[in-house]
GROMACS .gro file of C-alpha atoms in nm:
model
  403
    1MET     CA    1  -1.569   2.354  -0.668
    2LYS     CA    2  -1.340   2.108  -0.743
    3LYS     CA    3  -1.113   2.385  -0.918
    4ILE     CA    4  -1.101   2.606  -0.620
    5TYR     CA    5  -0.941   2.255  -0.438
    6LEU     CA    6  -0.690   2.253  -0.723
    7PHE     CA    7  -0.621   2.574  -0.682
    8LEU     CA    8  -0.584   2.562  -0.283
    9PHE     CA    9  -0.330   2.290  -0.354
   10GLY     CA   10  -0.122   2.499  -0.560
   11LEU     CA   11  -0.115   2.776  -0.295
   12ILE     CA   12  -0.081   2.597  -0.006
   13SER     CA   13   0.313   2.556   0.048
   14LEU     CA   14   0.509   2.279   0.294
   15SER     CA   15   0.548   2.491   0.663
   16LEU     CA   16   0.848   2.233   0.784
   17ASN     CA   17   1.021   2.319   1.109
   18ALA     CA   18   1.402   2.338   0.921
   19GLN     CA   19   1.509   2.127   1.198
   20THR     CA   20   1.286   1.836   1.134
   21VAL     CA   21   1.469   1.540   1.014
   22ILE     CA   22   1.261   1.319   0.767
   23PHE     CA   23   1.370   0.958   0.779
   24GLU     CA   24   1.201   0.780   0.447
   25GLY     CA   25   1.275   0.484   0.209
   26LYS     CA   26   1.165   0.135   0.149
   27ILE     CA   27   1.208  -0.170   0.401
   28VAL     CA   28   1.282  -0.554   0.211
   29ASP     CA   29   1.398  -0.876   0.280
   30LYS     CA   30   1.790  -0.883   0.273
   31SER     CA   31   1.747  -1.257   0.102
   32SER     CA   32   1.430  -1.260  -0.116
   33LYS     CA   33   1.442  -0.850  -0.172
   34GLU     CA   34   1.048  -0.854  -0.120
   35SER     CA   35   0.852  -0.548   0.049
   36ILE     CA   36   0.806  -0.586   0.413
   37PRO     CA   37   0.477  -0.419   0.501
   38TYR     CA   38   0.397  -0.346   0.876
   39ALA     CA   39   0.741  -0.292   0.972
   40ASN     CA   40   0.775  -0.062   1.290
   41ILE     CA   41   0.983   0.251   1.256
   42PHE     CA   42   1.024   0.449   1.584
   43VAL     CA   43   1.175   0.644   1.840
   44GLN     CA   44   1.416   0.416   2.062
   45ASN     CA   45   1.268   0.423   2.414
   46SER     CA   46   0.974   0.643   2.307
   47THR     CA   47   0.599   0.564   2.197
   48GLN     CA   48   0.642   0.767   1.871
   49GLY     CA   49   0.671   0.612   1.569
   50VAL     CA   50   0.506   0.507   1.246
   51ILE     CA   51   0.451   0.200   0.997
   52SER     CA   52   0.559   0.084   0.661
   53ASN     CA   53   0.277   0.052   0.390
   54ASP     CA   54   0.192  -0.251   0.168
   55ASP     CA   55   0.464  -0.180  -0.036
   56GLY     CA   56   0.718  -0.152   0.264
   57VAL     CA   57   0.757   0.240   0.199
   58PHE     CA   58   0.778   0.439   0.513
   59LYS     CA   59   0.781   0.824   0.594
   60PHE     CA   60   0.883   0.923   0.932
   61TYR     CA   61   0.909   1.309   1.060
   62ILE     CA   62   1.138   1.276   1.352
   63PRO     CA   63   1.071   1.462   1.667
   64ASN     CA   64   1.319   1.706   1.800
   65GLY     CA   65   1.538   1.544   2.050
   66ALA     CA   66   1.551   1.201   1.950
   67GLU     CA   67   1.867   1.039   1.897
   68LYS     CA   68   1.813   0.673   1.778
   69ILE     CA   69   1.550   0.512   1.538
   70GLU     CA   70   1.468   0.132   1.577
   71ILE     CA   71   1.330  -0.028   1.290
   72GLY     CA   72   1.188  -0.411   1.365
   73HIS     CA   73   0.936  -0.676   1.259
   74ILE     CA   74   0.851  -0.994   1.412
   75GLY     CA   75   1.081  -1.251   1.236
   76TYR     CA   76   1.371  -0.995   1.140
   77LYS     CA   77   1.647  -0.886   1.315
   78THR     CA   78   1.592  -0.506   1.432
   79GLN     CA   79   1.808  -0.242   1.256
   80LEU     CA   80   1.929   0.053   1.464
   81PHE     CA   81   1.994   0.380   1.313
   82LEU     CA   82   2.161   0.745   1.452
   83VAL     CA   83   1.961   1.065   1.418
   84SER     CA   84   2.256   1.249   1.337
   85GLU     CA   85   2.356   1.014   1.052
   86ILE     CA   86   2.015   0.989   0.878
   87LYS     CA   87   2.051   1.180   0.561
   88ALA     CA   88   1.749   1.356   0.352
   89GLU     CA   89   1.721   1.078   0.085
   90LEU     CA   90   1.524   0.791   0.018
   91ILE     CA   91   1.706   0.442   0.159
   92ASN     CA   92   1.671   0.097   0.100
   93ILE     CA   93   1.705  -0.080   0.437
   94GLU     CA   94   1.758  -0.468   0.425
   95LEU     CA   95   1.607  -0.641   0.718
   96GLU     CA   96   1.774  -0.975   0.791
   97ALA     CA   97   1.555  -1.284   0.928
   98ASP     CA   98   1.618  -1.405   1.246
   99GLU     CA   99   1.721  -1.787   1.245
  100MET     CA  100   1.602  -1.815   1.599
  101ALA     CA  101   1.224  -1.693   1.486
  102LEU     CA  102   1.170  -2.094   1.380
  103GLU     CA  103   0.862  -2.203   1.492
  104GLU     CA  104   0.803  -2.497   1.756
  105VAL     CA  105   0.459  -2.636   1.819
  106ILE     CA  106   0.384  -2.604   2.180
  107VAL     CA  107   0.172  -2.900   2.357
  108THR     CA  108  -0.053  -2.782   2.600
  109ASN     CA  109  -0.313  -2.931   2.870
  110LYS     CA  110  -0.528  -2.617   2.853
  111PRO     CA  111  -0.764  -2.566   2.554
  112ILE     CA  112  -0.596  -2.305   2.322
  113HIS     CA  113  -0.957  -2.059   2.315
  114GLN     CA  114  -0.907  -2.026   2.714
  115ILE     CA  115  -0.547  -1.935   2.673
  116LEU     CA  116  -0.682  -1.643   2.396
  117ALA     CA  117  -0.950  -1.542   2.635
  118GLY     CA  118  -0.689  -1.490   2.944
  119ILE     CA  119  -0.455  -1.296   2.683
  120LEU     CA  120  -0.742  -1.095   2.549
  121ALA     CA  121  -0.859  -1.000   2.916
  122ASN     CA  122  -0.551  -0.913   3.015
  123SER     CA  123  -0.471  -0.699   2.713
  124LYS     CA  124  -0.809  -0.522   2.744
  125ASN     CA  125  -0.708  -0.439   3.099
  126GLN     CA  126  -0.392  -0.288   3.033
  127LEU     CA  127  -0.550  -0.027   2.811
  128ASP     CA  128  -0.825   0.018   3.070
  129LYS     CA  129  -0.733   0.394   3.096
  130SER     CA  130  -0.771   0.750   2.968
  131ILE     CA  131  -0.539   0.753   2.667
  132LYS     CA  132  -0.472   0.997   2.396
  133LEU     CA  133  -0.370   0.807   2.027
  134GLU     CA  134  -0.239   1.074   1.800
  135THR     CA  135  -0.320   0.940   1.444
  136TYR     CA  136  -0.332   0.962   1.086
  137TYR     CA  137  -0.674   0.776   0.933
  138ARG     CA  138  -0.769   0.711   0.592
  139GLU     CA  139  -1.016   0.516   0.396
  140PHE     CA  140  -1.125   0.425   0.024
  141VAL     CA  141  -1.463   0.342  -0.024
  142LYS     CA  142  -1.571   0.119  -0.349
  143ILE     CA  143  -1.890   0.056  -0.470
  144ASN     CA  144  -1.912  -0.240  -0.750
  145ASP     CA  145  -1.599  -0.190  -0.990
  146ASN     CA  146  -1.555   0.165  -0.874
  147TYR     CA  147  -1.317   0.348  -0.618
  148SER     CA  148  -1.581   0.654  -0.540
  149LYS     CA  149  -1.447   0.815  -0.245
  150PHE     CA  150  -1.124   0.901  -0.027
  151ALA     CA  151  -1.061   1.054   0.285
  152ASP     CA  152  -0.793   1.122   0.522
  153GLY     CA  153  -0.678   1.331   0.824
  154LEU     CA  154  -0.506   1.387   1.146
  155ILE     CA  155  -0.698   1.280   1.423
  156ASP     CA  156  -0.661   1.259   1.804
  157PHE     CA  157  -0.850   0.989   1.978
  158TYR     CA  158  -0.936   1.085   2.335
  159VAL     CA  159  -1.052   0.730   2.504
  160LEU     CA  160  -1.184   0.710   2.836
  161PRO     CA  161  -1.214   0.393   3.045
  162LYS     CA  162  -1.442   0.171   2.976
  163LYS     CA  163  -1.803   0.122   3.119
  164LYS     CA  164  -1.885  -0.202   3.126
  165GLU     CA  165  -1.810  -0.339   2.773
  166LYS     CA  166  -1.815   0.014   2.589
  167ILE     CA  167  -1.558   0.217   2.456
  168GLU     CA  168  -1.624   0.603   2.442
  169SER     CA  169  -1.400   0.841   2.243
  170LYS     CA  170  -1.412   1.181   2.194
  171LEU     CA  171  -1.241   1.312   1.837
  172LEU     CA  172  -1.055   1.620   1.779
  173VAL     CA  173  -0.977   1.629   1.333
  174ASN     CA  174  -0.707   1.866   1.334
  175GLN     CA  175  -0.642   1.818   0.926
  176SER     CA  176  -0.899   1.670   0.672
  177ARG     CA  177  -0.921   1.616   0.233
  178ALA     CA  178  -1.153   1.429   0.092
  179PHE     CA  179  -1.222   1.317  -0.247
  180GLN     CA  180  -1.506   1.180  -0.460
  181LEU     CA  181  -1.644   1.086  -0.795
  182ALA     CA  182  -1.798   1.424  -0.924
  183ASN     CA  183  -2.083   1.260  -1.149
  184ALA     CA  184  -2.295   0.983  -0.973
  185GLU     CA  185  -2.366   0.825  -1.331
  186GLU     CA  186  -1.990   0.734  -1.306
  187ILE     CA  187  -2.076   0.450  -1.068
  188GLU     CA  188  -2.199   0.142  -1.167
  189LYS     CA  189  -2.523   0.064  -0.989
  190LYS     CA  190  -2.787  -0.184  -1.028
  191GLY     CA  191  -3.081   0.001  -0.835
  192LYS     CA  192  -3.223   0.331  -0.869
  193ALA     CA  193  -3.035   0.484  -0.543
  194ASP     CA  194  -2.774   0.754  -0.590
  195LEU     CA  195  -2.463   0.564  -0.468
  196SER     CA  196  -2.241   0.858  -0.475
  197GLU     CA  197  -2.376   1.002  -0.153
  198ILE     CA  198  -2.310   0.637   0.002
  199ASP     CA  199  -2.027   0.733   0.293
  200SER     CA  200  -1.894   0.459   0.453
  201PHE     CA  201  -1.975   0.163   0.659
  202PHE     CA  202  -1.714   0.258   0.930
  203ASP     CA  203  -1.802   0.490   1.194
  204ILE     CA  204  -1.539   0.711   1.266
  205GLN     CA  205  -1.621   0.774   1.620
  206LYS     CA  206  -1.543   0.385   1.667
  207ALA     CA  207  -1.215   0.385   1.452
  208ALA     CA  208  -1.015   0.323   1.758
  209ASN     CA  209  -1.258   0.094   1.937
  210GLY     CA  210  -1.102  -0.221   1.801
  211PHE     CA  211  -0.728  -0.160   1.993
  212PHE     CA  212  -0.951  -0.204   2.295
  213THR     CA  213  -1.211  -0.453   2.242
  214TYR     CA  214  -1.053  -0.690   1.962
  215GLU     CA  215  -1.356  -0.733   1.767
  216TYR     CA  216  -1.392  -1.044   1.558
  217ILE     CA  217  -1.148  -1.188   1.771
  218ASP     CA  218  -1.367  -1.227   2.119
  219ARG     CA  219  -1.594  -1.511   1.955
  220LEU     CA  220  -1.294  -1.745   1.901
  221THR     CA  221  -1.271  -1.758   2.300
  222ALA     CA  222  -1.586  -1.914   2.343
  223ASP     CA  223  -1.638  -2.305   2.395
  224LYS     CA  224  -1.824  -2.355   2.112
  225ALA     CA  225  -1.574  -2.217   1.907
  226ASN     CA  226  -1.390  -2.526   1.887
  227GLU     CA  227  -1.689  -2.687   1.686
  228ASN     CA  228  -1.574  -2.449   1.400
  229TYR     CA  229  -1.206  -2.394   1.384
  230GLU     CA  230  -0.863  -2.597   1.459
  231PHE     CA  231  -0.629  -2.409   1.721
  232GLU     CA  232  -0.260  -2.442   1.694
  233LEU     CA  233   0.000  -2.290   1.925
  234ARG     CA  234   0.362  -2.215   1.851
  235SER     CA  235   0.651  -2.043   2.006
  236LYS     CA  236   0.903  -1.842   1.847
  237LYS     CA  237   1.150  -1.520   1.906
  238ASP     CA  238   1.058  -1.158   1.805
  239GLN     CA  239   1.330  -0.936   1.671
  240PHE     CA  240   1.484  -0.855   2.018
  241GLY     CA  241   1.540  -1.245   2.074
  242ASN     CA  242   1.232  -1.252   2.311
  243ALA     CA  243   0.973  -1.530   2.326
  244LEU     CA  244   0.647  -1.508   2.164
  245GLU     CA  245   0.372  -1.739   2.083
  246VAL     CA  246   0.156  -1.732   1.824
  247ILE     CA  247  -0.194  -1.898   1.801
  248TYR     CA  248  -0.301  -2.001   1.455
  249ILE     CA  249  -0.651  -2.025   1.395
  250LYS     CA  250  -0.799  -2.281   1.125
  251PRO     CA  251  -1.120  -2.335   0.990
  252ARG     CA  252  -1.260  -2.670   0.991
  253ALA     CA  253  -1.303  -2.789   0.668
  254SER     CA  254  -1.636  -2.973   0.734
  255VAL     CA  255  -1.773  -2.680   0.908
  256GLU     CA  256  -2.009  -2.511   0.606
  257LYS     CA  257  -1.983  -2.179   0.753
  258ALA     CA  258  -1.809  -1.857   0.658
  259LEU     CA  259  -1.518  -1.867   0.921
  260LEU     CA  260  -1.211  -1.652   0.971
  261VAL     CA  261  -0.837  -1.779   0.904
  262GLY     CA  262  -0.572  -1.603   1.062
  263LYS     CA  263  -0.294  -1.617   1.361
  264ILE     CA  264  -0.270  -1.430   1.684
  265THR     CA  265   0.067  -1.325   1.810
  266TYR     CA  266   0.123  -1.247   2.168
  267ASP     CA  267   0.396  -1.183   2.428
  268PRO     CA  268   0.388  -1.485   2.694
  269THR     CA  269   0.552  -1.297   2.955
  270HIS     CA  270   0.342  -0.972   2.990
  271LYS     CA  271   0.050  -1.169   2.840
  272VAL     CA  272  -0.089  -0.899   2.592
  273VAL     CA  273  -0.150  -0.920   2.185
  274LEU     CA  274   0.123  -0.830   1.969
  275ASP     CA  275  -0.005  -0.890   1.642
  276ILE     CA  276  -0.393  -0.964   1.499
  277ASP     CA  277  -0.405  -1.072   1.136
  278VAL     CA  278  -0.738  -1.275   1.017
  279LYS     CA  279  -0.953  -1.281   0.719
  280MET     CA  280  -1.265  -1.471   0.593
  281SER     CA  281  -1.133  -1.818   0.464
  282ASP     CA  282  -1.138  -1.854   0.103
  283ASN     CA  283  -1.234  -2.224   0.114
  284HIS     CA  284  -1.539  -2.074   0.322
  285LYS     CA  285  -1.689  -1.787   0.131
  286GLN     CA  286  -1.896  -2.009  -0.078
  287PHE     CA  287  -2.077  -2.040   0.244
  288VAL     CA  288  -2.177  -1.685   0.294
  289GLU     CA  289  -2.566  -1.620   0.416
  290THR     CA  290  -2.788  -1.332   0.338
  291ILE     CA  291  -2.887  -1.153   0.637
  292ASN     CA  292  -3.239  -0.993   0.686
  293ALA     CA  293  -3.228  -0.687   0.842
  294LEU     CA  294  -3.578  -0.495   0.888
  295ILE     CA  295  -3.634  -0.379   0.494
  296MET     CA  296  -3.312  -0.476   0.355
  297LYS     CA  297  -3.097  -0.783   0.304
  298PHE     CA  298  -2.706  -0.785   0.320
  299THR     CA  299  -2.455  -1.064   0.274
  300ILE     CA  300  -2.100  -1.026   0.402
  301HIS     CA  301  -1.819  -1.111   0.108
  302ASP     CA  302  -1.514  -1.032   0.321
  303ILE     CA  303  -1.369  -0.929   0.627
  304GLN     CA  304  -0.987  -0.839   0.724
  305ILE     CA  305  -0.847  -0.713   1.025
  306LYS     CA  306  -0.488  -0.667   1.066
  307GLN     CA  307  -0.397  -0.472   1.405
  308THR     CA  308  -0.068  -0.433   1.601
  309TYR     CA  309   0.097  -0.321   1.925
  310LYS     CA  310   0.381  -0.277   2.111
  311TYR     CA  311   0.507  -0.322   2.437
  312LEU     CA  312   0.798  -0.052   2.542
  313ASN     CA  313   0.897   0.023   2.866
  314GLY     CA  314   0.614  -0.161   3.064
  315LYS     CA  315   0.336   0.020   2.825
  316TYR     CA  316   0.123  -0.142   2.580
  317ILE     CA  317   0.052   0.062   2.291
  318PRO     CA  318  -0.198   0.029   1.996
  319SER     CA  319   0.006   0.069   1.652
  320TYR     CA  320  -0.160   0.014   1.326
  321ARG     CA  321  -0.499  -0.085   1.220
  322LYS     CA  322  -0.635  -0.201   0.894
  323SER     CA  323  -0.998  -0.311   0.868
  324LEU     CA  324  -1.188  -0.404   0.532
  325LEU     CA  325  -1.548  -0.484   0.496
  326ASP     CA  326  -1.695  -0.593   0.175
  327LEU     CA  327  -2.085  -0.666   0.159
  328HIS     CA  328  -2.374  -0.687  -0.071
  329ILE     CA  329  -2.697  -0.468  -0.024
  330LYS     CA  330  -3.032  -0.543  -0.137
  331PHE     CA  331  -3.320  -0.292  -0.064
  332GLY     CA  332  -3.596  -0.340  -0.291
  333LYS     CA  333  -3.554  -0.160  -0.615
  334GLN     CA  334  -3.324   0.122  -0.486
  335MET     CA  335  -2.989  -0.099  -0.388
  336ASN     CA  336  -2.887  -0.442  -0.577
  337ASP     CA  337  -2.501  -0.323  -0.502
  338ARG     CA  338  -2.165  -0.457  -0.386
  339MET     CA  339  -1.974  -0.218  -0.146
  340MET     CA  340  -1.630  -0.223   0.037
  341SER     CA  341  -1.467   0.043   0.286
  342ILE     CA  342  -1.112  -0.034   0.384
  343SER     CA  343  -0.936   0.200   0.636
  344ASP     CA  344  -0.605   0.225   0.815
  345LEU     CA  345  -0.545   0.380   1.105
  346VAL     CA  346  -0.153   0.468   1.199
  347VAL     CA  347  -0.109   0.566   1.572
  348THR     CA  348   0.188   0.809   1.558
  349ASP     CA  349   0.174   0.883   1.907
  350PHE     CA  350   0.061   0.769   2.237
  351ASN     CA  351  -0.051   0.888   2.609
  352ASP     CA  352  -0.196   0.700   2.860
  353ASN     CA  353  -0.179   0.963   3.146
  354VAL     CA  354  -0.413   1.211   3.026
  355THR     CA  355  -0.547   1.486   3.245
  356THR     CA  356  -0.720   1.688   3.051
  357GLN     CA  357  -0.988   1.648   2.769
  358PRO     CA  358  -1.058   1.861   2.429
  359GLU     CA  359  -1.310   2.159   2.464
  360LYS     CA  360  -1.674   2.048   2.377
  361ASN     CA  361  -1.666   2.300   2.067
  362LYS     CA  362  -1.386   2.139   1.891
  363ILE     CA  363  -1.543   1.801   1.952
  364PHE     CA  364  -1.592   1.630   1.617
  365LYS     CA  365  -1.914   1.445   1.643
  366GLU     CA  366  -2.006   1.304   1.264
  367ARG     CA  367  -1.990   0.975   1.174
  368ASN     CA  368  -1.774   0.984   0.903
  369LEU     CA  369  -1.466   1.192   0.775
  370TYR     CA  370  -1.568   1.275   0.437
  371SER     CA  371  -1.797   1.501   0.609
  372ASN     CA  372  -1.527   1.737   0.712
  373GLY     CA  373  -1.406   1.789   0.334
  374MET     CA  374  -1.136   1.982   0.270
  375ASN     CA  375  -1.002   2.134   0.573
  376PHE     CA  376  -0.637   2.164   0.619
  377THR     CA  377  -0.381   2.422   0.686
  378GLU     CA  378  -0.086   2.256   0.563
  379ASN     CA  379  -0.013   1.957   0.348
  380PHE     CA  380  -0.024   1.720   0.626
  381TRP     CA  381  -0.033   1.429   0.421
  382GLU     CA  382   0.344   1.545   0.298
  383THR     CA  383   0.428   1.730   0.628
  384ASN     CA  384   0.347   1.517   0.889
  385SER     CA  385   0.447   1.128   0.990
  386THR     CA  386   0.172   0.946   0.771
  387LEU     CA  387   0.138   0.607   0.599
  388PRO     CA  388   0.233   0.665   0.266
  389LEU     CA  389   0.002   0.530  -0.009
  390SER     CA  390   0.081   0.202  -0.203
  391GLU     CA  391   0.153   0.213  -0.562
  392ASN     CA  392  -0.198   0.101  -0.617
  393GLU     CA  393  -0.366   0.301  -0.397
  394GLU     CA  394  -0.167   0.654  -0.512
  395ARG     CA  395  -0.342   0.535  -0.888
  396ILE     CA  396  -0.678   0.499  -0.751
  397LEU     CA  397  -0.660   0.864  -0.571
  398GLN     CA  398  -0.495   0.987  -0.856
  399THR     CA  399  -0.814   0.896  -1.076
  400LEU     CA  400  -1.066   1.029  -0.801
  401LYS     CA  401  -0.834   1.357  -0.764
  402SER     CA  402  -0.883   1.398  -1.194
  403LYS     CA  403  -1.245   1.366  -1.160
   0.00000   0.00000   0.00000
């Protein structure tokens, strides 16, 4: 089967429109020359764009009719590029730090967790409508010390208005591919179970839900959150000189629980979240607890969420979501293993005026993308706006592809 896949890779050719302009390169800090991950690259005054990867690398297939491309990141001055002047070559883009982005502490009489509650409520209301997200999705699965699976694809999420707190999505998988270790014996295991059959902890049907529910963040708005966390509010400027506010989340050193640490950046004018960057506090990982769930036990060792939005021309637009879940599962003699799933979801286009839904027979209903396997008509990871693999991720994928 693997030889058939490799043969297909050799036969499938690039299917690019001759007029398509490819804009690709690496974004770095002008002073330090360090990579700038999660920078926004998008058509000016448009919902179409991509984001740079962990190495600052991006690749954007500019849609026909676009005239200007903006590259921006909070804390840096925005750069503007004329599409007519973009050449088909890799370029190095140096962003200059914005001196106006220096942070100042805000003193407020209102509890910060209540401020956050109001921001989240308004953000949710902004997105409570029929929405279509055109996305690139990918996921790695790691079992013990081995990466065992990789899948990616071009997916359209049709998100319906909320019914209470429940998010409903309908998915169309336009292109996909999947790789896995061919031999179950290649995966280190401590139990008897065939771990090569395990796909993912993430449900692809809910991959976009976090944009609309702010999972893991909602719990920080409760009054009892003050028992576990210290909150600090600061002001700064974005790349356009607009005022931003940042809520810093700091776990109390005295609390012996597994807690989050990070920050949430929001637009105080429109009262919407722009950036969420949280993870499990390293200093509190020692306090993780084993949870008994019916016939098995599991321990969560790490949670990481990176989530970004744009506010353009009156539209509140989900942009990027990265999720990591690292846990240990104990199930009798069958499983006693550490497993990790890491996913990236990049919104390449956004429509909040959806009048039609996908045909029922085309809706993807499976829980994970791996079940769709090798199902593509073009090398979509090369011919569409996606999120380039970092050097480390590319090495991992090459290892899986060589099996």
